[in-house]
Short mmCIF file of C-alpha atoms in Angstrom, two decimals:
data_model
loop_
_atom_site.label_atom_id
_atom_site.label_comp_id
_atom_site.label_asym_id
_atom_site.label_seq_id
_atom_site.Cartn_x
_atom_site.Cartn_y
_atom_site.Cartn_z
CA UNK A 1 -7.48 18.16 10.71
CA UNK A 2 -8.93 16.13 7.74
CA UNK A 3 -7.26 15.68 4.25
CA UNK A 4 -10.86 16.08 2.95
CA UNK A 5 -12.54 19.34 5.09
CA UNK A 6 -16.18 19.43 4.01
CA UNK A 7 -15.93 16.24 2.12
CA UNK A 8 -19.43 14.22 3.89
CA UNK A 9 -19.46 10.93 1.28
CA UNK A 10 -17.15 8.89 0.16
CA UNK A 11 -17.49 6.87 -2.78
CA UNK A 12 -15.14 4.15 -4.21
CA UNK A 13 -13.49 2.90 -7.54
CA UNK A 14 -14.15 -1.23 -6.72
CA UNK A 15 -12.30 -2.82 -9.12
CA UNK A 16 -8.75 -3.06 -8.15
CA UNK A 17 -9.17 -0.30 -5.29
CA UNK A 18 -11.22 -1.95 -2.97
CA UNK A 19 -11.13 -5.88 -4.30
CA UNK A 20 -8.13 -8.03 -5.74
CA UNK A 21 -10.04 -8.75 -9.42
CA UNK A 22 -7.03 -10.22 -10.55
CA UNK A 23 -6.42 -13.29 -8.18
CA UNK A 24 -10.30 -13.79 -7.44
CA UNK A 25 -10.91 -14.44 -11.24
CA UNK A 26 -7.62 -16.59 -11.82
CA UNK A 27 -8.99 -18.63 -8.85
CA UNK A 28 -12.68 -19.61 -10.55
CA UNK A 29 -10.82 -19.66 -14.02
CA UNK A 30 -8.71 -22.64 -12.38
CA UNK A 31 -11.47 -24.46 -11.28
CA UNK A 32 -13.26 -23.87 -14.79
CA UNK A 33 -10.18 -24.59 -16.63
CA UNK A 34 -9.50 -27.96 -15.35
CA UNK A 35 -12.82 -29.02 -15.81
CA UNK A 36 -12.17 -28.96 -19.00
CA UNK A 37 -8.63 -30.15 -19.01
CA UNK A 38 -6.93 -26.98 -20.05
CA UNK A 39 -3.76 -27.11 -18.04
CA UNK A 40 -2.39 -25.05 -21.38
CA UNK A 41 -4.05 -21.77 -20.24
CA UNK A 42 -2.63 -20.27 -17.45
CA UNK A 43 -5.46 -18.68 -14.95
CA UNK A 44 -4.07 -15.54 -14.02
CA UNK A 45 -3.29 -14.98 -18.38
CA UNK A 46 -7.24 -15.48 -18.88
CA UNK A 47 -8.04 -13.30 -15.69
CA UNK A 48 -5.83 -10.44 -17.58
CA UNK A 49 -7.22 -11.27 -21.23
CA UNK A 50 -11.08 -11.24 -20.21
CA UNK A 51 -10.12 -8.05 -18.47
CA UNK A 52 -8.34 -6.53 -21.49
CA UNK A 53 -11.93 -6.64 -22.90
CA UNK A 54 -13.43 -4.49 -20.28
CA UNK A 55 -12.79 -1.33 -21.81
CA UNK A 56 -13.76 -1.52 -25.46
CA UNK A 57 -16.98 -3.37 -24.21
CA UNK A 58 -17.87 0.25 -22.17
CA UNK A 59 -16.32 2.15 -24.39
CA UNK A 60 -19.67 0.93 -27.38
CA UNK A 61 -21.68 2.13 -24.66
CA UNK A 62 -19.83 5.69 -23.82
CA UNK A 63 -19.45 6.18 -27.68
CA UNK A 64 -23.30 5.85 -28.30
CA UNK A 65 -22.87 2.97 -30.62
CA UNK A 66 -25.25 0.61 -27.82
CA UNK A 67 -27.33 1.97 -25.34
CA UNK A 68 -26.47 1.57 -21.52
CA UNK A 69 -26.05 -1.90 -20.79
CA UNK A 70 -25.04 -3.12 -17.29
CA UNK A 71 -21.33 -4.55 -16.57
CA UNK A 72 -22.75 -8.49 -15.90
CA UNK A 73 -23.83 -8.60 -19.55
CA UNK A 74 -21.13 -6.94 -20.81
CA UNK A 75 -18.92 -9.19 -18.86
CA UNK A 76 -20.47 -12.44 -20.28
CA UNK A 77 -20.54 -11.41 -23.58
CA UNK A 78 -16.43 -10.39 -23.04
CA UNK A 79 -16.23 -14.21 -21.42
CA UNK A 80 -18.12 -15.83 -24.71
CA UNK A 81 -15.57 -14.04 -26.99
CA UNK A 82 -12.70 -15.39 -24.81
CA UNK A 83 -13.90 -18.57 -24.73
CA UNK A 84 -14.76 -18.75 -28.12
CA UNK A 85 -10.79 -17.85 -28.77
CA UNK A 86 -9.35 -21.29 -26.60
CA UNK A 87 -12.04 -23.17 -28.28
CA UNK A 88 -14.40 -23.38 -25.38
CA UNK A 89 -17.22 -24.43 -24.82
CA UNK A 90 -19.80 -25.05 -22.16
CA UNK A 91 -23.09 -25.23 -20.67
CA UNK A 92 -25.46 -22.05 -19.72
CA UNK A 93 -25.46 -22.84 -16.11
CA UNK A 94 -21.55 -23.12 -15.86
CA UNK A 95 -21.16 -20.05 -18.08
CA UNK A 96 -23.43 -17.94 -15.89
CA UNK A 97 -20.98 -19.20 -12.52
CA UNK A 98 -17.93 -18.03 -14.66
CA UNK A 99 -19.25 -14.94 -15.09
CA UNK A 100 -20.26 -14.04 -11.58
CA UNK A 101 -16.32 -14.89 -10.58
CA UNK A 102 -17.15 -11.05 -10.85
CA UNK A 103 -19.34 -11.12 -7.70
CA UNK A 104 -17.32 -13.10 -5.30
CA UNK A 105 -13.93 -10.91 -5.33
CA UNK A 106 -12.02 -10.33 -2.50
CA UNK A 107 -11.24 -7.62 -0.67
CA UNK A 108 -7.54 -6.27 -0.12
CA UNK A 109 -6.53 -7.22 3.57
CA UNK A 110 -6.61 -3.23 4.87
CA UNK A 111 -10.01 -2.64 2.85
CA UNK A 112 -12.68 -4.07 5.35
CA UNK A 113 -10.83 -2.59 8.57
CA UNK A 114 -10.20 1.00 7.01
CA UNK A 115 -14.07 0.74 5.82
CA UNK A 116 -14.97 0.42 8.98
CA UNK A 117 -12.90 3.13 10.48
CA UNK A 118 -14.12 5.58 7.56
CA UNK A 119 -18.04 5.12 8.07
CA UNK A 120 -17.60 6.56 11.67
CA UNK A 121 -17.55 9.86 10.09
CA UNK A 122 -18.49 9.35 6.05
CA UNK A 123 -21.16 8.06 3.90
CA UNK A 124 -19.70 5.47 1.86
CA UNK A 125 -20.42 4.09 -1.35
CA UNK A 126 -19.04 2.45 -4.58
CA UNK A 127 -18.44 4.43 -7.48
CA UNK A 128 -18.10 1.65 -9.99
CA UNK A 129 -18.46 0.63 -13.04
CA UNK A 130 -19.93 -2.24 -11.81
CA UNK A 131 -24.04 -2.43 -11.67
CA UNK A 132 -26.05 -2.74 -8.73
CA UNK A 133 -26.20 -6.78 -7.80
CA UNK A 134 -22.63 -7.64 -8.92
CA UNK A 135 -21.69 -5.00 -5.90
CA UNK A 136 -24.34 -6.11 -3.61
CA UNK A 137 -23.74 -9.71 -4.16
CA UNK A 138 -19.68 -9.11 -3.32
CA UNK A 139 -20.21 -6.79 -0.44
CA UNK A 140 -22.46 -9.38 0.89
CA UNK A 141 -19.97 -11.80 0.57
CA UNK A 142 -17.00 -10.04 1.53
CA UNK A 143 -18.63 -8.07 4.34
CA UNK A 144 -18.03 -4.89 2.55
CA UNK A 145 -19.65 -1.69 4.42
CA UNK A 146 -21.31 0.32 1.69
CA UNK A 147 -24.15 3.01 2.99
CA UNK A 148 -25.72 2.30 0.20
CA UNK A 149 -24.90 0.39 -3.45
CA UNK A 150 -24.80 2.62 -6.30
CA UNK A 151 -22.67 2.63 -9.58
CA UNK A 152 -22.71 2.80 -13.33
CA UNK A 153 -26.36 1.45 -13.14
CA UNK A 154 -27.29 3.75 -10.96
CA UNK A 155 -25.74 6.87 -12.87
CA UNK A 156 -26.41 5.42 -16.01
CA UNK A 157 -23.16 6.28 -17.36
CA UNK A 158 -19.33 4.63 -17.26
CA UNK A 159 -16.19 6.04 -15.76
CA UNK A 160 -14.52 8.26 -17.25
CA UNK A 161 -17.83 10.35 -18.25
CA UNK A 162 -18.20 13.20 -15.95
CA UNK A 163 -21.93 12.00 -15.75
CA UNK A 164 -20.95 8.89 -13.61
CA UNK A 165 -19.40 10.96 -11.14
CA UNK A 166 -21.59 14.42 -11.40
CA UNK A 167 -25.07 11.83 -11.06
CA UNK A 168 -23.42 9.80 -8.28
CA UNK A 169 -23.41 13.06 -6.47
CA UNK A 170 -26.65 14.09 -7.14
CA UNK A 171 -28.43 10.60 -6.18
CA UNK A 172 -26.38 11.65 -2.60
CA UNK A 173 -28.14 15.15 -2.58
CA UNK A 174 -24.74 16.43 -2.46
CA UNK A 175 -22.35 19.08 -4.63
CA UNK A 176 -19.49 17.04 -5.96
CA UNK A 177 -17.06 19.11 -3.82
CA UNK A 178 -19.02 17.19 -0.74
CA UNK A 179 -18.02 14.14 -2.48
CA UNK A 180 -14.44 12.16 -2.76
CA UNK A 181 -13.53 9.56 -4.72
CA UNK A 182 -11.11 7.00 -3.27
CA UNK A 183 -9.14 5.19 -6.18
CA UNK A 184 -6.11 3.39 -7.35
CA UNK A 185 -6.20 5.10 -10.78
CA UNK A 186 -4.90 8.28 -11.52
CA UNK A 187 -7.19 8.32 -14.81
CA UNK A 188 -9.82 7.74 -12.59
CA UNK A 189 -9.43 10.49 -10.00
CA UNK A 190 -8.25 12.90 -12.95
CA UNK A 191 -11.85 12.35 -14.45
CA UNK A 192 -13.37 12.95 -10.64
CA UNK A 193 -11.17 15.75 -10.46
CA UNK A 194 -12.60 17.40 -13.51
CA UNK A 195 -16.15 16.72 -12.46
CA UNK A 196 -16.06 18.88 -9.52
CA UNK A 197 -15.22 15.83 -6.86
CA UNK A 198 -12.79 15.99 -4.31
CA UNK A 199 -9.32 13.27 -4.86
CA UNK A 200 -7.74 10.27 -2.63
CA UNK A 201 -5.35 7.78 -4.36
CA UNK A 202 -4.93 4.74 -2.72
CA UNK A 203 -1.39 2.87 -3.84
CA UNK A 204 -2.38 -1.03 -5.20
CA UNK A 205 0.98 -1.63 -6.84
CA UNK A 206 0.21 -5.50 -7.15
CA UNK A 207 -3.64 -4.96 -9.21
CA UNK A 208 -2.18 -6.45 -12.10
CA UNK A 209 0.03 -8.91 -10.63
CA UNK A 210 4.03 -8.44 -9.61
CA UNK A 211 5.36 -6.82 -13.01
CA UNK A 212 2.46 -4.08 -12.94
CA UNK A 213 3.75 -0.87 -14.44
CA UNK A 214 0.77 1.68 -14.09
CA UNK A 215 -0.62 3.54 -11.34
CA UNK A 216 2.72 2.73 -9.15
CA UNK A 217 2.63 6.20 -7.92
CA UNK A 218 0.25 9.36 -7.15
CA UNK A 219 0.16 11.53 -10.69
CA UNK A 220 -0.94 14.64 -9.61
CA UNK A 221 -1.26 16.18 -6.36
CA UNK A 222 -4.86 14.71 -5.09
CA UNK A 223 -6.35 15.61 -1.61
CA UNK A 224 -4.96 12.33 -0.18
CA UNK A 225 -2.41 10.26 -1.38
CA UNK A 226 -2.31 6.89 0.67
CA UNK A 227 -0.71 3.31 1.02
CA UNK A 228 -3.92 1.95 2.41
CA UNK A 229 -7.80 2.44 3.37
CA UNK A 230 -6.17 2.73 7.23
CA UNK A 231 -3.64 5.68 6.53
CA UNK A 232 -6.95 7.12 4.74
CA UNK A 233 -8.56 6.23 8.23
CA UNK A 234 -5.75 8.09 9.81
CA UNK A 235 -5.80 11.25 7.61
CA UNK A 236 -9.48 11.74 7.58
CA UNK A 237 -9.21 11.47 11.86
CA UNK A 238 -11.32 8.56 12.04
#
């Protein structure tokens, strides 16, 4: 019997959940970094400090103060600040392959495998923050199995407003109980949770590296609560 009975899509947080940001950015920062002879900054510190900007760049966009503008821009205006900080500077055309470090993640070994196992018997589709060719470009590249691409740009709205879930849905032609999100953050999946969605937490203990100290165990008791995308496989019956 499934963990998720009546559940037909499945729809997934991205960052973190489904792709290693962390290591993928630290890997095109290094490359970037000693171009410019900055053996001083330490890649995986600027992967975590242009992601500390992530939030209070959505959050001007949840709060009203700037309308909906997509993750790549937000992302490159987040980079510029950064930069700007260390002192940085460079040209537009090495900027722009900084900033779509963002579209050539890699997936976590038992993503692509547990996909695979999981479309046999679900629609699947991001749920991210992310907009629409930042996840095309890195399921293209990764070989990522999405149904279709949707996200933020697609709902018009960031996680955690219920609209990016409750829209998500509706683009489906589903009610949100059809629906399940599949993420390593109990914020996340609290915010699905409230929305109407159904729950699956997927343990990433190493997202933000080896001293990570969030999201290190399930929070609540969500329809599924998994070490990987294959256990999900296995609860589901797929």
């Amino acid at each position: 019997m499934s963990a998720l009975p009546g559940v037909k899509a499945l729809v997934f947080d991205t960052f973190g959940t489904v792709v290693d940001w962390r290591s993928g950015i630290a890997r095109d920062a290094r490359t970037f970094l000693a171009k410019h002879k900055r053996d001083d900054i330490d890649p995986l510190g600027f992967a975590d400090a242009w992601r500390k900007k992530y939030q209070p760049a959505m959050e001007a966009v949840r709060s009203g103060k700037r309308p909906f503008t997509r993750l790549d821009v937000l992302h490159r205006e987040n980079l510029d600040a950064l930069l700007a900080d260390h002192g940085i500077s460079a040209g537009k055309a090495e900027l722009d392959w900084l900033n779509r470090a963002w579209h050539r993640l890699d997936p976590w070994p038992d993503a692509i495998p547990g996909l695979l196992r999981l479309r046999a018997k679900h629609f699947l589709a991001p749920l991210s923050n992310g907009n629409i060719l930042l996840l095309a470009n890195m399921a293209k590249r990764a070989g990522i199995p999405w149904d279709a691409v949707l996200g933020a740009e697609a709902a018009q709205a960031y996680k955690p407003q219920r609209e990016a879930y409750t829209r998500t849905a509706e683009i489906l032609g589903l009610e949100p109980g059809e629906v399940a999100l599949v993420a390593a953050h109990n914020g996340d999946l609290a915010a699905a949770r409230k929305a109407g969605l159904k729950t699956a937490f997927v343990l990433r203990s190493h997202e933000h590296g080896p001293d990570q100290a969030t999201d290190l165990r399930a929070d609540s008791d969500w329809e599924a609560i998994v070490g990987s995308f294959e256990e999900l496989a296995d609860r589901l019956g797929c």
